[in-house]
Amino acid sequence: MKAFKAPHDSIGTLDAETAATLIATAADVAIVVDGAGIIQDLAFQRADLSLELEGYGKWFGRHWSETVTADSQHKVEALIREAGANNASGWRQINHQTAQGRDVPILYSAVRLGSSDRFVALGRDLRAVATLQQRLIDAQMAMERDYARLRFAETRYRVLFQTASEPVLIVDAATLKVVEANPAATTLIDRGSKRGIGRPFVEMFAPTSRSDIQTFLSELRSGNRADDMRAELAGTTRSVTISASAFRQEAASLLLVRLLPVTSAHTSLGADDETRFSSFIQAAPDGFVLTNTTGRILAANAAFADMVQVSDADQLHGTPIERWFRRQGVDFDVLTANLRQHGSVRLFATTLNGDEGASIDVEISAVTLGQDKAKSFGFAIRNVGLRLSTPPARAPQDLPHSAAQLTELIGRVPLKDLVRETTDVIEKLCIEAALELTGDNRASAAEMLGLSRQSLYVKLRRFGFADVATEDESQA
């Protein structure tokens, strides 16, 4: 501490009241203690601090160390001891405890009052500083937690990126140079070398593919999404499907690029096996058809051409497959809706109408092939007419005997005919039940059904009971 040079000249002689006012104004809390540390007097500059500390208990007449926490008691003794030896002590932080259990930090310095054995402790309220320190600590801990999460996330990303079997590259969107590549990508492009890092992305592909790749990247940067495309790698005959998405990191735009090697559908087949497989498709007794997403035929085998009564399968190219469906506006829409939602359809029953007028019952299984612009539909069509159970021939007046038989007619018989046949089925069943209940008595059955005998005889003839009805008519 650096004292005044001439206190007597600058300040003069202060009376007790002026000195007390000066001390109370200069400090947030001032405590007067004797040489034994007993509190003789105290003053608070602010009422809130007085209520928080003085409310803990009356301090007058108590030892100063009794008003502080246990870890601050030795600091009180040190302040009094130091002030007694040097007339003034240094600053020490002492914590008081409130009734609610909170610690109130006060920064104290003790000064000896003249030659007496009394001391005045001047205290500065550190609650605002402590609050700021606590906020700083909380912010530092939050930053450390966030940093730890980012570090763990980056570690997981690195492990996933390096161990992924799928070739993945990170490309700078501004320069279009490769920033990072995982081992699978470097193996695919550079056969294990590191020459891919820092290279322009388009240089990794054959010159014939570079203009398309430039267009692909431009669309990606402008719209953040672009349809997948196929390109050939430079110096090889290998082709890959490129898919990418844009993202930002540290104010930089980057592209996450995936390279999927294009494999032939018959990579496991030799040349002879592939030829035999194609021959099998062409000679199979079931129809096989490949169409685009709008249903126009791209390829078909001879069996399908026979089903639709076309002389040459090549004539089918470009023709809508639904042309031969009996329910043209329904069947193909149902098939394609299921293919888009589930990817495959099994045993879809319908009827094909040939160009020469013949109709056959078929079951269709279908699957979605390829993706995006290369997507197509494959159909396997089987003639089930010979497999279906053929009902015995019946006269035109014969009726189906169950709801299942009526259901089989849906799509083959107009609705008005189905309704009429349903009514006939119900009438016939009711007449049979009435005859059974009356012991085959026509007169009683007619009365039970609410019909005249003549009306009942007409219906009996209609439903094949004419032989038994004749006898009753003759009796009438």
Short mmCIF file of C-alpha atoms in Angstrom, two decimals:
data_model
loop_
_atom_site.label_atom_id
_atom_site.label_comp_id
_atom_site.label_asym_id
_atom_site.label_seq_id
_atom_site.Cartn_x
_atom_site.Cartn_y
_atom_site.Cartn_z
CA MET A 1 0.00 0.00 0.00
CA LYS A 2 1.27 3.51 -0.87
CA ALA A 3 0.09 6.04 1.77
CA PHE A 4 -0.61 9.76 1.46
CA LYS A 5 2.54 11.91 1.48
CA ALA A 6 1.21 14.60 3.85
CA PRO A 7 -2.04 13.41 5.45
CA HIS A 8 -2.01 16.10 8.13
CA ASP A 9 -1.78 18.83 5.49
CA SER A 10 -4.21 17.32 2.94
CA ILE A 11 -6.79 15.76 5.24
CA GLY A 12 -6.21 17.45 8.59
CA THR A 13 -7.56 16.15 11.86
CA LEU A 14 -10.71 14.06 11.36
CA ASP A 15 -13.25 13.64 14.08
CA ALA A 16 -14.80 10.23 14.78
CA GLU A 17 -18.05 10.92 12.93
CA THR A 18 -16.27 12.02 9.75
CA ALA A 19 -13.92 9.07 9.91
CA ALA A 20 -16.83 6.67 10.41
CA THR A 21 -18.70 8.15 7.45
CA LEU A 22 -15.57 7.92 5.29
CA ILE A 23 -14.97 4.28 6.22
CA ALA A 24 -18.62 3.24 5.74
CA THR A 25 -18.71 4.97 2.36
CA ALA A 26 -15.43 3.54 1.13
CA ALA A 27 -16.25 -0.09 1.92
CA ASP A 28 -19.24 -2.34 1.22
CA VAL A 29 -18.90 -3.67 4.78
CA ALA A 30 -16.73 -2.31 7.64
CA ILE A 31 -16.11 -4.21 10.88
CA VAL A 32 -14.41 -2.79 13.98
CA VAL A 33 -12.75 -5.46 16.16
CA ASP A 34 -10.52 -5.33 19.20
CA GLY A 35 -7.20 -7.06 19.62
CA ALA A 36 -8.93 -10.30 20.56
CA GLY A 37 -11.03 -10.26 17.38
CA ILE A 38 -14.33 -9.40 19.10
CA ILE A 39 -16.66 -7.31 16.90
CA GLN A 40 -17.26 -3.90 18.45
CA ASP A 41 -19.11 -2.20 15.60
CA LEU A 42 -19.94 -2.66 11.90
CA ALA A 43 -21.47 -0.77 8.96
CA PHE A 44 -22.96 -1.82 5.58
CA GLN A 45 -23.08 0.41 2.54
CA ARG A 46 -26.02 -1.46 0.95
CA ALA A 47 -29.17 -2.72 2.63
CA ASP A 48 -29.31 -5.99 0.66
CA LEU A 49 -25.87 -7.03 1.90
CA SER A 50 -26.85 -6.08 5.45
CA LEU A 51 -29.98 -8.22 5.31
CA GLU A 52 -28.14 -11.18 3.83
CA LEU A 53 -25.25 -11.13 6.35
CA GLU A 54 -26.64 -9.47 9.44
CA GLY A 55 -29.76 -11.64 9.13
CA TYR A 56 -27.58 -14.67 9.86
CA GLY A 57 -27.33 -13.50 13.52
CA LYS A 58 -26.26 -10.56 15.64
CA TRP A 59 -22.57 -9.96 15.10
CA PHE A 60 -21.98 -7.50 17.93
CA GLY A 61 -19.93 -9.01 20.73
CA ARG A 62 -19.07 -12.14 18.76
CA HIS A 63 -15.65 -13.17 17.56
CA TRP A 64 -15.15 -12.24 13.91
CA SER A 65 -14.09 -15.80 13.08
CA GLU A 66 -17.50 -17.08 14.26
CA THR A 67 -19.23 -15.20 11.41
CA VAL A 68 -17.23 -16.83 8.61
CA THR A 69 -17.01 -20.31 7.12
CA ALA A 70 -14.61 -22.86 8.56
CA ASP A 71 -12.14 -22.53 5.70
CA SER A 72 -11.90 -18.73 6.27
CA GLN A 73 -11.31 -18.68 10.03
CA HIS A 74 -7.53 -18.86 9.75
CA LYS A 75 -7.65 -15.92 7.32
CA VAL A 76 -9.37 -13.76 9.98
CA GLU A 77 -6.63 -14.50 12.47
CA ALA A 78 -3.98 -13.79 9.85
CA LEU A 79 -5.54 -10.39 9.01
CA ILE A 80 -5.61 -9.30 12.67
CA ARG A 81 -2.07 -10.56 13.26
CA GLU A 82 -0.72 -8.84 10.14
CA ALA A 83 -2.49 -5.54 10.92
CA GLY A 84 -1.12 -5.59 14.48
CA ALA A 85 2.41 -6.00 13.20
CA ASN A 86 2.31 -3.61 10.18
CA ASN A 87 -0.65 -1.32 10.99
CA ALA A 88 -2.32 -2.59 7.75
CA SER A 89 -2.78 -6.00 6.16
CA GLY A 90 -3.07 -7.24 2.63
CA TRP A 91 -6.33 -8.26 1.00
CA ARG A 92 -7.80 -11.68 1.67
CA GLN A 93 -11.06 -13.24 0.49
CA ILE A 94 -13.22 -14.38 3.37
CA ASN A 95 -16.55 -16.21 2.91
CA HIS A 96 -19.56 -15.57 5.12
CA GLN A 97 -22.41 -18.09 5.15
CA THR A 98 -26.03 -17.02 5.01
CA ALA A 99 -28.99 -18.70 6.69
CA GLN A 100 -29.90 -20.29 3.35
CA GLY A 101 -26.47 -21.93 3.16
CA ARG A 102 -25.04 -19.70 0.43
CA ASP A 103 -21.48 -18.38 0.66
CA VAL A 104 -21.01 -14.59 0.34
CA PRO A 105 -17.43 -13.78 -0.67
CA ILE A 106 -15.97 -10.54 0.80
CA LEU A 107 -12.49 -9.20 0.13
CA TYR A 108 -11.09 -7.81 3.43
CA SER A 109 -8.13 -5.70 4.47
CA ALA A 110 -7.56 -4.80 8.15
CA VAL A 111 -6.13 -1.46 9.39
CA ARG A 112 -5.02 -0.66 12.91
CA LEU A 113 -6.69 2.41 14.43
CA GLY A 114 -3.83 4.56 15.65
CA SER A 115 -2.00 3.24 18.66
CA SER A 116 -5.01 1.49 20.10
CA ASP A 117 -5.60 -2.24 20.04
CA ARG A 118 -8.57 -1.89 17.72
CA PHE A 119 -8.73 -2.67 14.03
CA VAL A 120 -11.15 -1.84 11.23
CA ALA A 121 -11.70 -4.44 8.50
CA LEU A 122 -12.74 -2.93 5.16
CA GLY A 123 -14.63 -5.35 2.93
CA ARG A 124 -15.53 -5.32 -0.76
CA ASP A 125 -18.50 -7.35 -1.98
CA LEU A 126 -17.32 -9.99 -4.47
CA ARG A 127 -20.72 -11.48 -5.30
CA ALA A 128 -20.84 -9.86 -8.75
CA VAL A 129 -17.31 -11.04 -9.47
CA ALA A 130 -18.14 -14.53 -8.18
CA THR A 131 -21.22 -14.64 -10.41
CA LEU A 132 -19.12 -13.69 -13.42
CA GLN A 133 -16.51 -16.27 -12.47
CA GLN A 134 -19.19 -18.95 -12.14
CA ARG A 135 -20.60 -18.02 -15.54
CA LEU A 136 -17.12 -18.19 -17.00
CA ILE A 137 -16.59 -21.63 -15.46
CA ASP A 138 -19.98 -22.85 -16.72
CA ALA A 139 -19.23 -21.52 -20.20
CA GLN A 140 -15.80 -23.15 -20.15
CA MET A 141 -17.30 -26.48 -19.07
CA ALA A 142 -20.00 -26.22 -21.76
CA MET A 143 -17.32 -25.53 -24.37
CA GLU A 144 -15.32 -28.50 -23.18
CA ARG A 145 -18.41 -30.74 -23.37
CA ASP A 146 -19.21 -29.50 -26.88
CA TYR A 147 -15.59 -29.95 -27.90
CA ALA A 148 -15.63 -33.50 -26.51
CA ARG A 149 -18.82 -34.30 -28.44
CA LEU A 150 -17.32 -32.90 -31.63
CA ARG A 151 -14.12 -34.83 -31.05
CA PHE A 152 -16.03 -38.07 -30.49
CA ALA A 153 -18.24 -37.39 -33.52
CA GLU A 154 -15.18 -36.72 -35.65
CA THR A 155 -13.58 -39.91 -34.37
CA ARG A 156 -16.68 -41.93 -35.29
CA TYR A 157 -16.82 -40.22 -38.68
CA ARG A 158 -13.16 -41.00 -39.32
CA VAL A 159 -13.58 -44.64 -38.38
CA LEU A 160 -16.70 -44.98 -40.54
CA PHE A 161 -15.10 -43.06 -43.41
CA GLN A 162 -11.92 -45.12 -43.38
CA THR A 163 -13.52 -48.55 -42.91
CA ALA A 164 -16.46 -48.13 -45.31
CA SER A 165 -16.32 -50.58 -48.19
CA GLU A 166 -18.10 -48.06 -50.42
CA PRO A 167 -15.77 -45.58 -52.23
CA VAL A 168 -16.39 -42.07 -50.83
CA LEU A 169 -14.65 -38.77 -51.67
CA ILE A 170 -14.88 -35.23 -50.27
CA VAL A 171 -14.61 -32.63 -53.06
CA ASP A 172 -14.16 -28.87 -52.66
CA ALA A 173 -17.17 -27.29 -54.38
CA ALA A 174 -15.22 -24.17 -55.35
CA THR A 175 -12.12 -25.77 -56.88
CA LEU A 176 -13.61 -29.22 -57.63
CA LYS A 177 -10.48 -30.84 -56.22
CA VAL A 178 -10.52 -33.95 -54.07
CA VAL A 179 -9.96 -33.04 -50.43
CA GLU A 180 -10.28 -36.49 -48.90
CA ALA A 181 -10.79 -40.04 -50.11
CA ASN A 182 -11.25 -43.21 -48.12
CA PRO A 183 -9.16 -46.32 -48.84
CA ALA A 184 -11.91 -47.90 -50.94
CA ALA A 185 -11.95 -44.82 -53.20
CA THR A 186 -8.18 -44.67 -53.59
CA THR A 187 -8.13 -48.37 -54.41
CA LEU A 188 -10.84 -47.93 -57.04
CA ILE A 189 -9.32 -44.83 -58.66
CA ASP A 190 -5.57 -45.05 -58.09
CA ARG A 191 -5.12 -48.68 -57.13
CA GLY A 192 -3.94 -47.92 -53.63
CA SER A 193 -1.85 -44.80 -54.26
CA LYS A 194 -2.49 -41.35 -52.78
CA ARG A 195 -2.51 -39.53 -56.08
CA GLY A 196 -6.26 -38.91 -55.81
CA ILE A 197 -5.87 -36.32 -53.04
CA GLY A 198 -5.59 -32.82 -54.48
CA ARG A 199 -6.46 -33.87 -58.03
CA PRO A 200 -9.31 -32.26 -59.95
CA PHE A 201 -12.28 -34.57 -59.62
CA VAL A 202 -13.11 -34.65 -63.34
CA GLU A 203 -9.58 -35.82 -64.26
CA MET A 204 -10.32 -39.16 -62.61
CA PHE A 205 -12.73 -40.03 -65.41
CA ALA A 206 -12.45 -40.73 -69.11
CA PRO A 207 -12.55 -37.67 -71.43
CA THR A 208 -15.86 -38.85 -72.89
CA SER A 209 -17.51 -38.56 -69.47
CA ARG A 210 -16.03 -35.24 -68.30
CA SER A 211 -18.57 -32.90 -69.90
CA ASP A 212 -21.42 -34.84 -68.32
CA ILE A 213 -19.66 -34.74 -64.96
CA GLN A 214 -19.22 -30.95 -65.25
CA THR A 215 -22.96 -30.62 -65.85
CA PHE A 216 -23.65 -32.97 -62.95
CA LEU A 217 -21.49 -30.89 -60.58
CA SER A 218 -23.04 -27.62 -61.77
CA GLU A 219 -26.53 -28.93 -61.03
CA LEU A 220 -25.34 -30.15 -57.66
CA ARG A 221 -23.86 -26.79 -56.66
CA SER A 222 -26.89 -24.83 -57.81
CA GLY A 223 -29.59 -27.06 -56.33
CA ASN A 224 -27.73 -29.18 -53.74
CA ARG A 225 -29.14 -32.31 -55.44
CA ALA A 226 -28.60 -33.97 -58.81
CA ASP A 227 -29.70 -37.25 -60.37
CA ASP A 228 -27.19 -40.08 -60.25
CA MET A 229 -25.10 -40.53 -63.36
CA ARG A 230 -22.83 -43.17 -64.85
CA ALA A 231 -19.23 -42.46 -65.92
CA GLU A 232 -16.16 -44.38 -67.00
CA LEU A 233 -12.95 -44.15 -64.96
CA ALA A 234 -9.84 -42.82 -66.69
CA GLY A 235 -7.38 -45.40 -68.00
CA THR A 236 -9.72 -48.33 -67.36
CA THR A 237 -12.84 -49.89 -68.77
CA ARG A 238 -14.56 -49.78 -65.40
CA SER A 239 -17.75 -47.73 -64.98
CA VAL A 240 -19.17 -46.26 -61.80
CA THR A 241 -22.43 -44.66 -60.77
CA ILE A 242 -21.82 -41.23 -59.23
CA SER A 243 -24.13 -39.92 -56.52
CA ALA A 244 -23.36 -36.82 -54.47
CA SER A 245 -24.79 -34.28 -52.04
CA ALA A 246 -23.59 -30.84 -50.95
CA PHE A 247 -22.88 -29.71 -47.39
CA ARG A 248 -21.09 -26.84 -45.62
CA GLN A 249 -18.25 -26.97 -43.13
CA GLU A 250 -16.45 -23.96 -41.62
CA ALA A 251 -17.95 -21.57 -44.19
CA ALA A 252 -16.75 -23.80 -47.05
CA SER A 253 -18.96 -25.70 -49.49
CA LEU A 254 -18.04 -29.35 -49.94
CA LEU A 255 -19.42 -32.27 -51.92
CA LEU A 256 -19.81 -35.79 -50.54
CA VAL A 257 -19.37 -38.09 -53.56
CA ARG A 258 -20.09 -41.82 -53.64
CA LEU A 259 -18.75 -44.02 -56.42
CA LEU A 260 -20.66 -47.27 -56.91
CA PRO A 261 -18.94 -49.70 -59.26
CA VAL A 262 -21.29 -50.83 -62.01
CA THR A 263 -21.38 -54.61 -62.13
CA SER A 264 -22.93 -56.63 -64.90
CA ALA A 265 -25.98 -58.65 -64.03
CA HIS A 266 -24.14 -61.74 -65.29
CA THR A 267 -20.69 -61.21 -63.79
CA SER A 268 -20.79 -64.72 -62.36
CA LEU A 269 -21.60 -66.22 -65.77
CA GLY A 270 -19.15 -67.06 -68.46
CA ALA A 271 -19.75 -66.19 -72.09
CA ASP A 272 -21.27 -69.60 -72.83
CA ASP A 273 -23.43 -69.47 -69.69
CA GLU A 274 -24.70 -66.00 -70.59
CA THR A 275 -25.63 -67.20 -74.05
CA ARG A 276 -27.49 -70.18 -72.60
CA PHE A 277 -29.26 -67.91 -70.11
CA SER A 278 -30.48 -65.62 -72.90
CA SER A 279 -31.58 -68.65 -74.88
CA PHE A 280 -33.51 -69.90 -71.87
CA ILE A 281 -35.41 -66.59 -71.58
CA GLN A 282 -36.30 -66.70 -75.26
CA ALA A 283 -37.36 -70.37 -75.21
CA ALA A 284 -39.15 -70.35 -71.84
CA PRO A 285 -42.84 -71.36 -71.94
CA ASP A 286 -43.69 -68.38 -69.72
CA GLY A 287 -43.74 -64.87 -71.07
CA PHE A 288 -40.95 -62.46 -70.08
CA VAL A 289 -41.32 -58.74 -70.81
CA LEU A 290 -39.12 -55.73 -70.03
CA THR A 291 -40.79 -52.29 -70.12
CA ASN A 292 -39.90 -48.72 -69.24
CA THR A 293 -41.71 -46.92 -66.41
CA THR A 294 -44.51 -45.84 -68.75
CA GLY A 295 -45.23 -49.47 -69.72
CA ARG A 296 -43.81 -49.46 -73.24
CA ILE A 297 -42.15 -52.75 -74.13
CA LEU A 298 -38.36 -52.73 -74.46
CA ALA A 299 -37.96 -56.49 -74.99
CA ALA A 300 -40.16 -59.60 -74.92
CA ASN A 301 -39.69 -63.29 -75.57
CA ALA A 302 -41.52 -65.52 -78.02
CA ALA A 303 -43.86 -66.98 -75.39
CA PHE A 304 -45.38 -63.58 -74.69
CA ALA A 305 -45.75 -62.93 -78.41
CA ASP A 306 -47.73 -66.21 -78.67
CA MET A 307 -49.92 -65.20 -75.72
CA VAL A 308 -50.97 -61.95 -77.39
CA GLN A 309 -51.12 -63.58 -80.87
CA VAL A 310 -48.35 -61.53 -82.47
CA SER A 311 -46.27 -63.29 -85.09
CA ASP A 312 -42.88 -61.76 -84.22
CA ALA A 313 -41.65 -60.62 -80.78
CA ASP A 314 -39.70 -57.76 -82.40
CA GLN A 315 -43.01 -56.18 -83.42
CA LEU A 316 -43.81 -55.65 -79.72
CA HIS A 317 -41.04 -53.11 -79.16
CA GLY A 318 -42.46 -49.73 -78.13
CA THR A 319 -46.01 -51.03 -77.71
CA PRO A 320 -47.78 -50.44 -74.35
CA ILE A 321 -48.09 -53.71 -72.49
CA GLU A 322 -51.50 -52.75 -71.12
CA ARG A 323 -52.88 -52.92 -74.65
CA TRP A 324 -53.52 -56.65 -74.12
CA PHE A 325 -54.90 -56.41 -70.57
CA ARG A 326 -58.65 -56.95 -70.42
CA ARG A 327 -58.95 -54.09 -67.89
CA GLN A 328 -56.62 -51.71 -69.64
CA GLY A 329 -57.24 -48.74 -67.37
CA VAL A 330 -56.91 -50.75 -64.15
CA ASP A 331 -54.42 -53.64 -64.25
CA PHE A 332 -51.31 -51.74 -65.30
CA ASP A 333 -51.99 -48.90 -62.84
CA VAL A 334 -52.32 -51.41 -59.99
CA LEU A 335 -49.13 -53.19 -61.02
CA THR A 336 -47.03 -50.03 -61.34
CA ALA A 337 -48.36 -48.57 -58.08
CA ASN A 338 -47.23 -51.67 -56.20
CA LEU A 339 -43.91 -51.77 -58.02
CA ARG A 340 -43.14 -48.16 -57.07
CA GLN A 341 -44.15 -48.76 -53.46
CA HIS A 342 -42.82 -52.28 -52.79
CA GLY A 343 -40.44 -53.01 -55.68
CA SER A 344 -42.09 -56.29 -56.64
CA VAL A 345 -45.48 -57.93 -57.25
CA ARG A 346 -46.32 -61.63 -56.99
CA LEU A 347 -49.07 -63.66 -58.69
CA PHE A 348 -51.28 -60.84 -59.93
CA ALA A 349 -54.25 -62.48 -61.71
CA THR A 350 -55.68 -60.97 -64.88
CA THR A 351 -56.71 -61.84 -68.44
CA LEU A 352 -54.83 -61.16 -71.68
CA ASN A 353 -56.77 -60.54 -74.90
CA GLY A 354 -54.87 -61.55 -78.03
CA ASP A 355 -54.95 -59.64 -81.28
CA GLU A 356 -56.92 -62.51 -82.87
CA GLY A 357 -59.62 -62.45 -80.18
CA ALA A 358 -58.40 -65.24 -77.92
CA SER A 359 -58.40 -64.67 -74.15
CA ILE A 360 -56.21 -66.45 -71.59
CA ASP A 361 -56.06 -66.27 -67.81
CA VAL A 362 -52.58 -65.37 -66.57
CA GLU A 363 -50.64 -64.69 -63.36
CA ILE A 364 -48.10 -61.88 -63.45
CA SER A 365 -45.06 -61.44 -61.21
CA ALA A 366 -43.09 -58.23 -61.66
CA VAL A 367 -40.00 -56.49 -60.26
CA THR A 368 -38.43 -53.04 -60.48
CA LEU A 369 -35.00 -52.93 -62.13
CA GLY A 370 -32.41 -50.13 -61.97
CA GLN A 371 -32.74 -46.66 -60.44
CA ASP A 372 -33.83 -43.17 -61.45
CA LYS A 373 -33.45 -42.61 -65.20
CA ALA A 374 -32.33 -46.22 -65.77
CA LYS A 375 -35.38 -47.69 -63.98
CA SER A 376 -37.47 -50.30 -65.78
CA PHE A 377 -40.01 -53.02 -64.99
CA GLY A 378 -39.62 -56.75 -65.59
CA PHE A 379 -42.70 -58.97 -65.96
CA ALA A 380 -42.97 -62.77 -65.78
CA ILE A 381 -46.32 -63.87 -67.22
CA ARG A 382 -47.65 -67.43 -66.83
CA ASN A 383 -50.67 -68.94 -68.57
CA VAL A 384 -52.78 -70.52 -65.81
CA GLY A 385 -55.77 -71.43 -67.96
CA LEU A 386 -54.84 -75.12 -67.97
CA ARG A 387 -54.06 -75.12 -64.27
CA LEU A 388 -57.32 -73.54 -63.12
CA SER A 389 -60.10 -75.93 -62.23
CA THR A 390 -62.62 -75.94 -65.08
CA PRO A 391 -66.23 -76.01 -63.86
CA PRO A 392 -68.52 -78.58 -65.54
CA ALA A 393 -70.47 -77.32 -68.50
CA ARG A 394 -73.88 -76.07 -67.51
CA ALA A 395 -76.86 -74.78 -69.32
CA PRO A 396 -77.27 -71.04 -69.71
CA GLN A 397 -79.86 -71.08 -66.98
CA ASP A 398 -77.40 -72.72 -64.52
CA LEU A 399 -76.22 -70.37 -61.78
CA PRO A 400 -73.12 -70.08 -59.57
CA HIS A 401 -73.74 -71.69 -56.21
CA SER A 402 -71.57 -69.58 -53.91
CA ALA A 403 -70.18 -66.11 -53.34
CA ALA A 404 -66.71 -67.39 -54.26
CA GLN A 405 -67.96 -68.35 -57.71
CA LEU A 406 -69.49 -64.90 -58.11
CA THR A 407 -66.20 -63.29 -57.08
CA GLU A 408 -64.37 -65.18 -59.81
CA LEU A 409 -66.63 -63.50 -62.37
CA ILE A 410 -65.57 -59.96 -61.38
CA GLY A 411 -63.73 -58.38 -64.30
CA ARG A 412 -65.14 -60.95 -66.74
CA VAL A 413 -68.87 -60.20 -66.46
CA PRO A 414 -70.46 -56.71 -66.43
CA LEU A 415 -71.74 -55.49 -63.06
CA LYS A 416 -75.41 -55.50 -64.11
CA ASP A 417 -75.12 -59.19 -65.07
CA LEU A 418 -73.44 -59.94 -61.73
CA VAL A 419 -76.29 -58.25 -59.86
CA ARG A 420 -78.87 -60.22 -61.86
CA GLU A 421 -77.08 -63.50 -61.22
CA THR A 422 -76.77 -62.68 -57.52
CA THR A 423 -80.53 -62.13 -57.32
CA ASP A 424 -81.16 -65.44 -59.09
CA VAL A 425 -78.86 -67.25 -56.65
CA ILE A 426 -80.76 -65.85 -53.67
CA GLU A 427 -84.15 -66.76 -55.20
CA LYS A 428 -83.07 -70.29 -55.98
CA LEU A 429 -81.65 -70.84 -52.47
CA CYS A 430 -84.85 -69.53 -50.87
CA ILE A 431 -87.08 -71.78 -53.04
CA GLU A 432 -84.92 -74.82 -52.25
CA ALA A 433 -85.13 -74.04 -48.52
CA ALA A 434 -88.93 -73.59 -48.67
CA LEU A 435 -89.39 -76.88 -50.53
CA GLU A 436 -87.21 -78.65 -47.98
CA LEU A 437 -89.15 -77.17 -45.05
CA THR A 438 -92.56 -78.09 -46.55
CA GLY A 439 -91.58 -81.59 -47.52
CA ASP A 440 -91.61 -80.66 -51.24
CA ASN A 441 -95.18 -79.37 -51.03
CA ARG A 442 -95.40 -76.69 -53.78
CA ALA A 443 -98.59 -75.10 -52.48
CA SER A 444 -97.21 -74.69 -48.95
CA ALA A 445 -93.87 -73.47 -50.27
CA ALA A 446 -95.61 -70.81 -52.42
CA GLU A 447 -97.58 -69.65 -49.39
CA MET A 448 -94.42 -69.56 -47.27
CA LEU A 449 -92.62 -67.47 -49.89
CA GLY A 450 -95.52 -65.12 -50.41
CA LEU A 451 -95.91 -66.18 -54.05
CA SER A 452 -98.81 -67.43 -56.08
CA ARG A 453 -98.59 -71.04 -57.17
CA GLN A 454 -98.31 -69.92 -60.79
CA SER A 455 -95.34 -67.61 -59.98
CA LEU A 456 -93.63 -70.40 -58.07
CA TYR A 457 -94.05 -72.80 -61.05
CA VAL A 458 -92.51 -70.22 -63.39
CA LYS A 459 -89.47 -69.88 -61.13
CA LEU A 460 -89.21 -73.65 -60.72
CA ARG A 461 -89.03 -74.05 -64.49
CA ARG A 462 -86.49 -71.25 -64.68
CA PHE A 463 -84.24 -72.87 -62.08
CA GLY A 464 -84.47 -76.39 -63.46
CA PHE A 465 -87.42 -77.78 -61.48
CA ALA A 466 -89.76 -78.01 -64.49
CA ASP A 467 -89.97 -81.79 -64.27
CA VAL A 468 -91.40 -81.78 -60.77
CA ALA A 469 -93.47 -78.69 -61.35
CA THR A 470 -95.34 -80.36 -64.26
CA GLU A 471 -96.96 -82.90 -62.00
CA ASP A 472 -98.33 -80.21 -59.70
CA GLU A 473 -99.64 -78.26 -62.62
CA SER A 474 -101.49 -81.30 -63.94
CA GLN A 475 -102.98 -81.85 -60.51
CA ALA A 476 -104.11 -78.25 -60.43
#
